[in-house]
Tab-separated table of C-alpha atoms in Angstrom:
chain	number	residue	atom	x	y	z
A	650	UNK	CA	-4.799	-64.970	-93.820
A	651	UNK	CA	-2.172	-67.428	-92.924
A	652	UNK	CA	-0.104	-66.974	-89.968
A	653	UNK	CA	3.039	-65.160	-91.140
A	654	UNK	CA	6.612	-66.833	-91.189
A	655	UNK	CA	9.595	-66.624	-88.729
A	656	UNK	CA	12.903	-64.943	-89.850
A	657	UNK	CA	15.830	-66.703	-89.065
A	658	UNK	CA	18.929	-65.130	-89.034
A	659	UNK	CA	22.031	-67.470	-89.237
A	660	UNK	CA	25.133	-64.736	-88.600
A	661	UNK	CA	28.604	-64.972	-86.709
A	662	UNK	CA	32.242	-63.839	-87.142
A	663	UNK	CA	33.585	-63.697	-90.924
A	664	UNK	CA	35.353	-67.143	-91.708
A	665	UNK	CA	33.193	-69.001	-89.367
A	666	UNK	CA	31.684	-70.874	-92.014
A	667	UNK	CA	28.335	-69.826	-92.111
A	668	UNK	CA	28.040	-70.714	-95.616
A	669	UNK	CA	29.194	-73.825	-95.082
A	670	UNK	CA	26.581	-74.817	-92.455
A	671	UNK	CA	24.025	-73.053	-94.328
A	672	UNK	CA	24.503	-75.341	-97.621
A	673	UNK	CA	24.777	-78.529	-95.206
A	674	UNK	CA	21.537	-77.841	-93.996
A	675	UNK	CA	19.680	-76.662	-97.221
A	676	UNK	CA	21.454	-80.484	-98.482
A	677	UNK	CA	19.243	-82.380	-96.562
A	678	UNK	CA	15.153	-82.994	-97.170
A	679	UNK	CA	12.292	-81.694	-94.652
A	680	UNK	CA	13.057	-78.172	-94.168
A	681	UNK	CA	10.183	-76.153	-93.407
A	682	UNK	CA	11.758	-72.664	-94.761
A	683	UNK	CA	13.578	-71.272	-97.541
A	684	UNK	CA	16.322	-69.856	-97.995
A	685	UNK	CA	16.610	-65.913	-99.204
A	686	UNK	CA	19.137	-65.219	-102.085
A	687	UNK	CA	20.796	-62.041	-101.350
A	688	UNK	CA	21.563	-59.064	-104.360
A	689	UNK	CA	25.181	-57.924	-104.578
A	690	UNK	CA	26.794	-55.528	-107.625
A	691	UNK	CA	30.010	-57.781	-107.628
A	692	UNK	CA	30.635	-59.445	-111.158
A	693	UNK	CA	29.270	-63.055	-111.619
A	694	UNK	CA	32.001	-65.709	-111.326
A	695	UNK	CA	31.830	-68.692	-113.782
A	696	UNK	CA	29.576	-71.433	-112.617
A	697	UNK	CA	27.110	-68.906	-110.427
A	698	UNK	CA	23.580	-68.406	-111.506
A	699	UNK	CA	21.645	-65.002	-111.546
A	700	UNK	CA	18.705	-65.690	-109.402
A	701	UNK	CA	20.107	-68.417	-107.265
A	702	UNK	CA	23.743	-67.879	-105.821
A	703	UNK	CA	22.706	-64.229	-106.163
A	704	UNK	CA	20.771	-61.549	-107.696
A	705	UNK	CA	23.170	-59.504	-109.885
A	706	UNK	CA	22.327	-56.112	-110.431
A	707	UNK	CA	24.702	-52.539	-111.623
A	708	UNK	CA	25.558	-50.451	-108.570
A	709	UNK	CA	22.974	-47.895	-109.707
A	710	UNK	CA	19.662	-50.265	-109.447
A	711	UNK	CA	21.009	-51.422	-105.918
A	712	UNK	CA	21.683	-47.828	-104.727
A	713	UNK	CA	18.194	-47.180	-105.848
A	714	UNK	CA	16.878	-49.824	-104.171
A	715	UNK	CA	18.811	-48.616	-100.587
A	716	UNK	CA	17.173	-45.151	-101.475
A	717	UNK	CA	13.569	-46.553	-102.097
A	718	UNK	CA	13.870	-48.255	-98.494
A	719	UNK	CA	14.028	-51.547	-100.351
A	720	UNK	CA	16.800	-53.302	-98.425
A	721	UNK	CA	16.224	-55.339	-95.437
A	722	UNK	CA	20.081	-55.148	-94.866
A	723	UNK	CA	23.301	-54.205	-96.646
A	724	UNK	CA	26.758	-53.594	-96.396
A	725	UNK	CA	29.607	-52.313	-98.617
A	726	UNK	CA	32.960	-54.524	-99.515
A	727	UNK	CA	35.698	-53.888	-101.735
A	728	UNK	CA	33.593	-51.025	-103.509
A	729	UNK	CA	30.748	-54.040	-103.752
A	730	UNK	CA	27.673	-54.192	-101.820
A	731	UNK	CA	25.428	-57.244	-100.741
A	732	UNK	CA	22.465	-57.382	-98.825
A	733	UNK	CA	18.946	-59.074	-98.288
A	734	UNK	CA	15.968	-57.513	-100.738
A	735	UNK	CA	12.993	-56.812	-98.606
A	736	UNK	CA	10.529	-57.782	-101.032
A	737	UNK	CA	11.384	-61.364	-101.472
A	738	UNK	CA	11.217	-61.461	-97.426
A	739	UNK	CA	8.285	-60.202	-97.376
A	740	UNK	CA	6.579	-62.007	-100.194
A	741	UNK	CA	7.450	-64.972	-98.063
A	742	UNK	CA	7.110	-64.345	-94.680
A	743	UNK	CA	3.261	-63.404	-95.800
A	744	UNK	CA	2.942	-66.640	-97.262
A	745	UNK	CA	3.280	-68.031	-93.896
A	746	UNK	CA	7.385	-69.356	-95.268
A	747	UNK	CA	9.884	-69.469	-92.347
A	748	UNK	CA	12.431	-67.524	-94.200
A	749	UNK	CA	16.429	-68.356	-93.445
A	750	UNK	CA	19.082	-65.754	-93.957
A	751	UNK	CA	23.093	-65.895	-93.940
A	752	UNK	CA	24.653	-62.680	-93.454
A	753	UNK	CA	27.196	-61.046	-91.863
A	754	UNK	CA	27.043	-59.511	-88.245
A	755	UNK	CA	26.660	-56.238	-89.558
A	756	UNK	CA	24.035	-56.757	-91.481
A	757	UNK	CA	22.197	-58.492	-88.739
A	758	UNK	CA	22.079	-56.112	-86.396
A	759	UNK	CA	20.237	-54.073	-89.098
A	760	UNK	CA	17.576	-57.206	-89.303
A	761	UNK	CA	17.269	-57.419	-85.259
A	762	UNK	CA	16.206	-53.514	-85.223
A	763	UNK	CA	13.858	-54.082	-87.847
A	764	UNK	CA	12.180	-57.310	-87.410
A	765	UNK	CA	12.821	-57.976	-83.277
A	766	UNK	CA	10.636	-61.185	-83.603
A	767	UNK	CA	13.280	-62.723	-85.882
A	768	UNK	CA	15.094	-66.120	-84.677
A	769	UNK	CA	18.789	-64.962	-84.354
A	770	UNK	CA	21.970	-67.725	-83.863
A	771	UNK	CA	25.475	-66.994	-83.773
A	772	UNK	CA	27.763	-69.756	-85.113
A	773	UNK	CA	31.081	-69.405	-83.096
A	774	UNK	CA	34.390	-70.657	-83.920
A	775	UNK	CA	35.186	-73.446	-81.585
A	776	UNK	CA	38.396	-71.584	-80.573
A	777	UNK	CA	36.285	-69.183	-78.342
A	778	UNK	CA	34.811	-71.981	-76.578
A	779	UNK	CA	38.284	-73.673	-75.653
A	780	UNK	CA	39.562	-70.171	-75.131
A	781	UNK	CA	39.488	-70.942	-71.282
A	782	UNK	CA	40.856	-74.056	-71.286
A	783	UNK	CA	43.470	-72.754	-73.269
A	784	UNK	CA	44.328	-69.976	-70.266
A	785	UNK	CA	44.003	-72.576	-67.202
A	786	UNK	CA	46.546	-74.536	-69.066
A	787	UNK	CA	48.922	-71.884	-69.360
A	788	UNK	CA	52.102	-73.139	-70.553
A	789	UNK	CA	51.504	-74.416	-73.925
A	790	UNK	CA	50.685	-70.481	-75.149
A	791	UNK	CA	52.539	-67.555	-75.103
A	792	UNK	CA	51.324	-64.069	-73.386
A	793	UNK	CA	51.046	-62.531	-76.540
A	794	UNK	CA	49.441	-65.359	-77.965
A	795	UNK	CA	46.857	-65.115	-75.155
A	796	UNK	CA	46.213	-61.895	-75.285
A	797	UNK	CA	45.598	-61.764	-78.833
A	798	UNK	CA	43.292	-64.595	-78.662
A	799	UNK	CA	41.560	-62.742	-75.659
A	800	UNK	CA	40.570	-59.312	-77.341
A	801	UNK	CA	39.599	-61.504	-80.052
A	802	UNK	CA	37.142	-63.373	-77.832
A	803	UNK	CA	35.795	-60.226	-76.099
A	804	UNK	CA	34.648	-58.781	-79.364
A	805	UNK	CA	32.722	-61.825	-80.204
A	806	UNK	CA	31.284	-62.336	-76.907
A	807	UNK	CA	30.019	-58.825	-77.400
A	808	UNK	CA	28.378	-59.904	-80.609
A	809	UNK	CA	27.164	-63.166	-79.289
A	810	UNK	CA	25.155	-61.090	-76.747
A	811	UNK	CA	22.528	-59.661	-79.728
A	812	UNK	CA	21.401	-63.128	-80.138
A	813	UNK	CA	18.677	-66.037	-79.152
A	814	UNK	CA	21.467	-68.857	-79.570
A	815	UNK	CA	25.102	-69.576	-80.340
A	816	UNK	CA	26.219	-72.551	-81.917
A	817	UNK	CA	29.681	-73.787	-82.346
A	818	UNK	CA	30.968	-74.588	-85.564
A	819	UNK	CA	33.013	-77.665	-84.442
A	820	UNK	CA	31.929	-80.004	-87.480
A	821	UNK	CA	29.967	-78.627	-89.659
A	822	UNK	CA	26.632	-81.727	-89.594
A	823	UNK	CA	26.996	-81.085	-85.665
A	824	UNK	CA	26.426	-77.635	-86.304
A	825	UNK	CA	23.653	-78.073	-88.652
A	826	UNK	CA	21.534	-80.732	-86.534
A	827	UNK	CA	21.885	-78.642	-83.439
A	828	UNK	CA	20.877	-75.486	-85.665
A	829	UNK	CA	17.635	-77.437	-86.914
A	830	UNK	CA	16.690	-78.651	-83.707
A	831	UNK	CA	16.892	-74.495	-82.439
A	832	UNK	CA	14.152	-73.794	-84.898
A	833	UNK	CA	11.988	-76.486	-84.388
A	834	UNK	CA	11.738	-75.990	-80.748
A	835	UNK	CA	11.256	-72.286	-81.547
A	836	UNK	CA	7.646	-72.808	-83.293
A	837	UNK	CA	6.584	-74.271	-79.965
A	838	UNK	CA	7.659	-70.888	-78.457
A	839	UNK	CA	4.515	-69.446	-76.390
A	840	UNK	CA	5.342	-66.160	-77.329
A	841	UNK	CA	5.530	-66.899	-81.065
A	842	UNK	CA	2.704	-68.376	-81.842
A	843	UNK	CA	-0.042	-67.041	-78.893
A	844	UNK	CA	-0.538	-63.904	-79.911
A	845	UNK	CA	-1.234	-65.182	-83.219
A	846	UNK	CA	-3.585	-67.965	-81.914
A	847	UNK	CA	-5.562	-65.429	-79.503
A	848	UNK	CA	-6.200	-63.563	-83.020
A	849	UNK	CA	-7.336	-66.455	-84.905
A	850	UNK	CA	-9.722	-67.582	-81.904
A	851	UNK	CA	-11.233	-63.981	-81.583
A	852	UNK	CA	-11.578	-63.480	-85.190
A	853	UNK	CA	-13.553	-66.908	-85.671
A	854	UNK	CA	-15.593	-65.446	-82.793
A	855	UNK	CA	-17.201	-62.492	-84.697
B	541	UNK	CA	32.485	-75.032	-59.348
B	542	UNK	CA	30.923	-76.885	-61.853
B	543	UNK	CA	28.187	-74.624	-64.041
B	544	UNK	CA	24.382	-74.609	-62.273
B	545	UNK	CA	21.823	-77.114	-63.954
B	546	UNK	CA	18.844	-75.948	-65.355
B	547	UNK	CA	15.463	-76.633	-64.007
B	548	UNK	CA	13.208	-77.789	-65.963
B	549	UNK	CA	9.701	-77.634	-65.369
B	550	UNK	CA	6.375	-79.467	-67.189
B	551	UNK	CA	2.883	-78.605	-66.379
B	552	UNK	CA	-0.320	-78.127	-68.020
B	553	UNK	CA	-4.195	-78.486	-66.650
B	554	UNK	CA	-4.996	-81.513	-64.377
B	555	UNK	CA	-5.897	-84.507	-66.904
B	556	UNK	CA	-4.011	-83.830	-69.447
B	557	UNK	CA	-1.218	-86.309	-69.066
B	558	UNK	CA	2.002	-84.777	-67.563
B	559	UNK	CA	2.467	-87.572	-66.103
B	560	UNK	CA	2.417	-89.939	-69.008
B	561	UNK	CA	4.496	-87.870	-71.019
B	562	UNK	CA	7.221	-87.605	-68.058
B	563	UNK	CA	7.677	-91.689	-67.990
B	564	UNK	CA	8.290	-91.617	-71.515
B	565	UNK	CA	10.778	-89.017	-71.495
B	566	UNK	CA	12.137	-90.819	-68.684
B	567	UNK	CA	12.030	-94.527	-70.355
B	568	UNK	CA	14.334	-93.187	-73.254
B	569	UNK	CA	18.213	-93.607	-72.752
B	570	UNK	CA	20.257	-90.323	-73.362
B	571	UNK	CA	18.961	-87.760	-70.720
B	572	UNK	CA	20.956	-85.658	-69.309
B	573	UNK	CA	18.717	-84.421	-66.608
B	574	UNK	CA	17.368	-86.436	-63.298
B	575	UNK	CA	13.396	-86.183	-62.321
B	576	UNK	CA	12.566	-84.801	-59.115
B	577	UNK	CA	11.343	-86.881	-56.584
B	578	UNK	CA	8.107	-85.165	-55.268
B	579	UNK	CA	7.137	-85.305	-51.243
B	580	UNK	CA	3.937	-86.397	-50.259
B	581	UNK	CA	1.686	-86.863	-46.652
B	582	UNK	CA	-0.984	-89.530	-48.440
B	583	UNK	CA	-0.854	-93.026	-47.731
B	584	UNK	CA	1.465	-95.534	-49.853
B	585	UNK	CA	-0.131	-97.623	-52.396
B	586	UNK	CA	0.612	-100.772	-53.262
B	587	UNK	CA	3.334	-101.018	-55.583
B	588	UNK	CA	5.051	-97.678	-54.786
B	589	UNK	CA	8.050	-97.652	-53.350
B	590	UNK	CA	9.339	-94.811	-50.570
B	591	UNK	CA	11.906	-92.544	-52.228
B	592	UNK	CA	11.083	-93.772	-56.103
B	593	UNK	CA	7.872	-92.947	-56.728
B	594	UNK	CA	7.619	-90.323	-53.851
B	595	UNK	CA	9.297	-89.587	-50.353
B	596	UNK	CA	6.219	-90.544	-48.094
B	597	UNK	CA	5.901	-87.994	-44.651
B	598	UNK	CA	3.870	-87.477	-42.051
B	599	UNK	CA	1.590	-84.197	-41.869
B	600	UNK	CA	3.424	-83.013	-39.033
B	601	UNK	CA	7.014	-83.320	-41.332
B	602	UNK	CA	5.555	-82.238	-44.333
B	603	UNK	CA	4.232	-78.341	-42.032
B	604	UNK	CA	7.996	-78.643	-40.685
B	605	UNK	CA	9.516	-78.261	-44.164
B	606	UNK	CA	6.671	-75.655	-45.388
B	607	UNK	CA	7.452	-73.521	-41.761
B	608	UNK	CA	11.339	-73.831	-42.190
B	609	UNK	CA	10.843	-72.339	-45.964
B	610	UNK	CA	12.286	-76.230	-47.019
B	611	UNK	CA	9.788	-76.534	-50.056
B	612	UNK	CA	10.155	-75.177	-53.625
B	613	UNK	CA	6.371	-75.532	-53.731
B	614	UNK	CA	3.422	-77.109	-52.734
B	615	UNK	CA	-0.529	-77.756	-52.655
B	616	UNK	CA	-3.034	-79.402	-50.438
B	617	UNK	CA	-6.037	-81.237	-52.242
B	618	UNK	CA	-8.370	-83.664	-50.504
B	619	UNK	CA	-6.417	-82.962	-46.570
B	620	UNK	CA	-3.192	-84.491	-48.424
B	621	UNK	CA	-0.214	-82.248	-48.998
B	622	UNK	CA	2.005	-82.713	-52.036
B	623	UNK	CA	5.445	-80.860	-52.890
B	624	UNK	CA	8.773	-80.754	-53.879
B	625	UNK	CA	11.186	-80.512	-51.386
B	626	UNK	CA	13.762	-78.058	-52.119
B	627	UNK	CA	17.308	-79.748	-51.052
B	628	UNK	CA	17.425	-82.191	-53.435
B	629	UNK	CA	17.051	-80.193	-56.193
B	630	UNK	CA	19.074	-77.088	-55.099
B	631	UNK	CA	21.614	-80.343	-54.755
B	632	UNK	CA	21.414	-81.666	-58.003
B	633	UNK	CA	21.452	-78.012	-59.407
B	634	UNK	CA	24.813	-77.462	-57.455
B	635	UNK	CA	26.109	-80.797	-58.931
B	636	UNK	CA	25.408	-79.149	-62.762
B	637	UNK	CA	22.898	-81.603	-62.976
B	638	UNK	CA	19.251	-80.517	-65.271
B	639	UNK	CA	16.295	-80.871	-62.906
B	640	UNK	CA	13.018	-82.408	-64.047
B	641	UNK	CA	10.005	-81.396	-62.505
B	642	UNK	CA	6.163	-82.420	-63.437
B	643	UNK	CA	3.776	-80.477	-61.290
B	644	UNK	CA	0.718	-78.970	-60.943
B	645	UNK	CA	-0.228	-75.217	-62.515
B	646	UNK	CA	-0.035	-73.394	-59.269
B	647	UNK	CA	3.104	-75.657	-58.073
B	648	UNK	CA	4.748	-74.086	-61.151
B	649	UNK	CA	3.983	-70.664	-60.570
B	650	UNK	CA	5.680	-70.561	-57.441
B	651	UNK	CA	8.515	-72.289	-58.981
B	652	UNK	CA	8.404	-69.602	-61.627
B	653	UNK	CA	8.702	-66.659	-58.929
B	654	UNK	CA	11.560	-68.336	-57.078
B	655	UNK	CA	13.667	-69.868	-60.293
B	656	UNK	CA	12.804	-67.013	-62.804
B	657	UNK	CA	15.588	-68.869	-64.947
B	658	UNK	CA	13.933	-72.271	-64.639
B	659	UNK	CA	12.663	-73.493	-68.497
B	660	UNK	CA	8.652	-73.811	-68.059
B	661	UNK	CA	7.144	-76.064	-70.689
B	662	UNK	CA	2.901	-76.417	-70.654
B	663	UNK	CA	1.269	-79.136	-71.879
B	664	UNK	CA	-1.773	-78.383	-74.058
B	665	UNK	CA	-4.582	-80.875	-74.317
B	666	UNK	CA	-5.246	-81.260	-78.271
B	667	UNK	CA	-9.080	-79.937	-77.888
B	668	UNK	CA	-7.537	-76.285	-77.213
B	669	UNK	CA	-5.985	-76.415	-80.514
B	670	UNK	CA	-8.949	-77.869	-82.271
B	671	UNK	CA	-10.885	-75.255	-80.636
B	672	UNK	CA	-10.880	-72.754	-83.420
B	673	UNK	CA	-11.724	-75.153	-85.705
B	674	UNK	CA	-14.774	-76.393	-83.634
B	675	UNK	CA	-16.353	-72.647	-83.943
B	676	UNK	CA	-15.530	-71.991	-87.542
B	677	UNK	CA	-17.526	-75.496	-88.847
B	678	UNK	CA	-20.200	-74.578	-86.309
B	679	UNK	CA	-23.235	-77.030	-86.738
B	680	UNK	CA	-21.437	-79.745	-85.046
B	681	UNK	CA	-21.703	-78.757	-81.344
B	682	UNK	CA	-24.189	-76.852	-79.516
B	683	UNK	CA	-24.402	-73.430	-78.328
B	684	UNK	CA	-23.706	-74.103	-74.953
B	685	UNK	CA	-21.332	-76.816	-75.695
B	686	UNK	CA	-18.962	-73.930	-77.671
B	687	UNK	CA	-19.455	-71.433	-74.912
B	688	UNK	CA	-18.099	-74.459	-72.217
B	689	UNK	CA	-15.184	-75.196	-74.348
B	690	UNK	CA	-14.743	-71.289	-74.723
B	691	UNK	CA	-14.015	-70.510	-71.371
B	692	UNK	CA	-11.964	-73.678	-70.360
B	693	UNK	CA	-9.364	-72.574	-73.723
B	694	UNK	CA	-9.737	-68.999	-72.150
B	695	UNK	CA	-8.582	-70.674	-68.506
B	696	UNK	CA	-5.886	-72.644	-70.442
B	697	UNK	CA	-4.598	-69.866	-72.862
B	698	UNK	CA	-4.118	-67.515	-69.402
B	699	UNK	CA	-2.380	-70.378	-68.071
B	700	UNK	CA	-0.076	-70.697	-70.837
B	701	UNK	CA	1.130	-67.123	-70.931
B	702	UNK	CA	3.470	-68.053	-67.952
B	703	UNK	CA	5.184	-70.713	-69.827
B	704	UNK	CA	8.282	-70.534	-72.354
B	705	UNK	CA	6.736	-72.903	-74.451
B	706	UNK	CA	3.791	-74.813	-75.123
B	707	UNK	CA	3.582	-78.587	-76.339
B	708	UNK	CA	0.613	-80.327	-77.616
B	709	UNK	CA	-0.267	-83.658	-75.841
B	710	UNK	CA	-2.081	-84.970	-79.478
B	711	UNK	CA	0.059	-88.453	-78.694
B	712	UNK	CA	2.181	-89.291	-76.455
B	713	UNK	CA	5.713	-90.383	-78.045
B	714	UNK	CA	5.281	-87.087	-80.218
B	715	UNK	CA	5.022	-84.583	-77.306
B	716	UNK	CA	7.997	-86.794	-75.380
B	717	UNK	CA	10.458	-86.554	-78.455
B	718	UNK	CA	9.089	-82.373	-78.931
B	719	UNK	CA	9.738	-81.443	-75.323
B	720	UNK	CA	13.461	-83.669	-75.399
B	721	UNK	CA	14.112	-81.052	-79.058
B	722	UNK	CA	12.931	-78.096	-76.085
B	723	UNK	CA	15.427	-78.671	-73.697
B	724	UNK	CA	18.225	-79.713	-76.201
B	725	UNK	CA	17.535	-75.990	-77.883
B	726	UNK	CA	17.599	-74.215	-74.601
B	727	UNK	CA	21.037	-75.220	-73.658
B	728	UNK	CA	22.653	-73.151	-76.662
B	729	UNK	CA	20.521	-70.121	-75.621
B	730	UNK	CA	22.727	-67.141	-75.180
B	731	UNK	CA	21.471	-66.079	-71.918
B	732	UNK	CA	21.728	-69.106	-70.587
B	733	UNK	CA	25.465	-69.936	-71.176
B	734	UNK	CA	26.762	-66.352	-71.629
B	735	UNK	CA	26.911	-65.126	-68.164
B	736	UNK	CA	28.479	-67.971	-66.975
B	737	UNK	CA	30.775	-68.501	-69.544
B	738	UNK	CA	31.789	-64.775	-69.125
B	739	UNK	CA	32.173	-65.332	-65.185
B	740	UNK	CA	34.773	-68.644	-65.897
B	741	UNK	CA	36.251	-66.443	-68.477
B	742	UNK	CA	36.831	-63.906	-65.815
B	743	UNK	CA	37.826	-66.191	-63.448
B	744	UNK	CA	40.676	-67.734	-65.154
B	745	UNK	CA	42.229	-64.702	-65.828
B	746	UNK	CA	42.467	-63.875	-62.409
């Protein structure tokens, strides 16, 4: 049996630009994973393909699919839902594929309770980051301005905190390099591949 | 107060080439970390140079710094003492400088109880990894042979449980450029930056 894949999770605030990084990086050549197309019961919009932007299906065969356990996550928007077909995962991750999803934060908490040995990054808007600099040099904002920009912070920070890395979405190759270099330094992880190497050395022992 | 450096710390069984694999890191332009000078009670060689290639002390110094709890951690082999001396790195740490260390196994697990933060990288020798292979195309080596390369990968795979990652030493310019990807990864890890982004964040609003 081959050893089985790592899930990476690529999630962060909406309008981040997750999709954005996650096309940049699925532009260029030597990528070791693939990516999972997620289902959704919104209409098809000209120029999409069934099977590769997304798999379209009627609100009744994804509802069935939720009630059959077969979603790995999902979420409801604008009386539409999306989410991440466990089978496909599956399929994959068995074949030994590093799998790479985009999702929302929702949707990735539901992926951390259910596969904890998934890779998880945050992308983070770069305003978080210059957040502080922003409040030494007081002056150039207003209070309100500041404050606004402060709860704002807070409730990604709190998000941030489910995760193995953040990454900030300054420009969008940046962000993509520094997210390839996270997972390649992740398959040298002792934890991720010992256990699996103590198996393989005991079972070629029997 | 400028953010803490990370320490960074490679080891691996004697022989395997740590210290190889440091000088190429260290040849390369673009590092943002400095290498730890290591202290030392045998006698200069030709060609080394006090304070470059180690600081050279007496046996009667060297007890000083172990009794005054000056050493991050230390060994003894063949009467000589060898150790690195804690100032200069709890120095360059201060500074927000990345700290390089290359030390011996038991050097790094005292390191590990006293910087539980520190980023502890082992280097494998390529044999433990062709190991499995070895026993399932048996026929090539002896009985006895296996059983002697069992329990050394048994030593080294204990060993290795200690360590945040592991990094095959197959060549040389290859494990160099895999630990650099390492440390680059570890500085967007969440727990890492988080809790001291959080404290500046806390700070300025004071």
């Amino acid at each position: 049996m081959a050893k089985r894949g790592m899930l990476i999770v690529l999630s962060g605030p909406s309008g981040v630009g997750k999709g954005t990084v996650r096309k940049e990086i699925f532009s260029q050549p030597g990528n070791n994973f693939d990516y999972s197309i997620s289902m959704t019961t919104r209409k098809m919009r000209p120029g999409e393909v069934n099977g590769r932007d997304y798999y379209f299906v009627t609100k009744e065969e994804f509802e069935k699919e939720i009630a059959s356990d077969g979603m790995l996550e999902y979420a409801q928007y604008v009386d539409n839902y999306y989410g991440t077909p466990l089978k496909y995962v599956n399929e994959m991750l068995d074949d030994g594929k590093d799998v790479f999803l985009e999702i929302e934060v929702k949707g990735a908490m539901q992926v951390r309770d259910k596969v904890p040995d998934g890779l998880f990054i945050f992308l983070t808007p770069p305003d978080l980051m210059e957040l502080r600099q922003r409040i030494v040099h007081r002056g150039t904002d207003d209070l309100e301005t500041i404050d606004k920009r402060m709860k704002k912070a807070v409730g990604e920070i709190e998000m941030m905190q489910n995760y193995d890395y953040a990454v900030v979405n300054d420009e969008v190759p940046k962000a993509a390099e520094k997210i390839k270099t996270i997972i390649r330094a992740e398959r040298w992880r002792v934890k991720r591949f010992l256990p699996d190497y103590k198996k393989q050395l005991g079972d070629a022992l029997k």
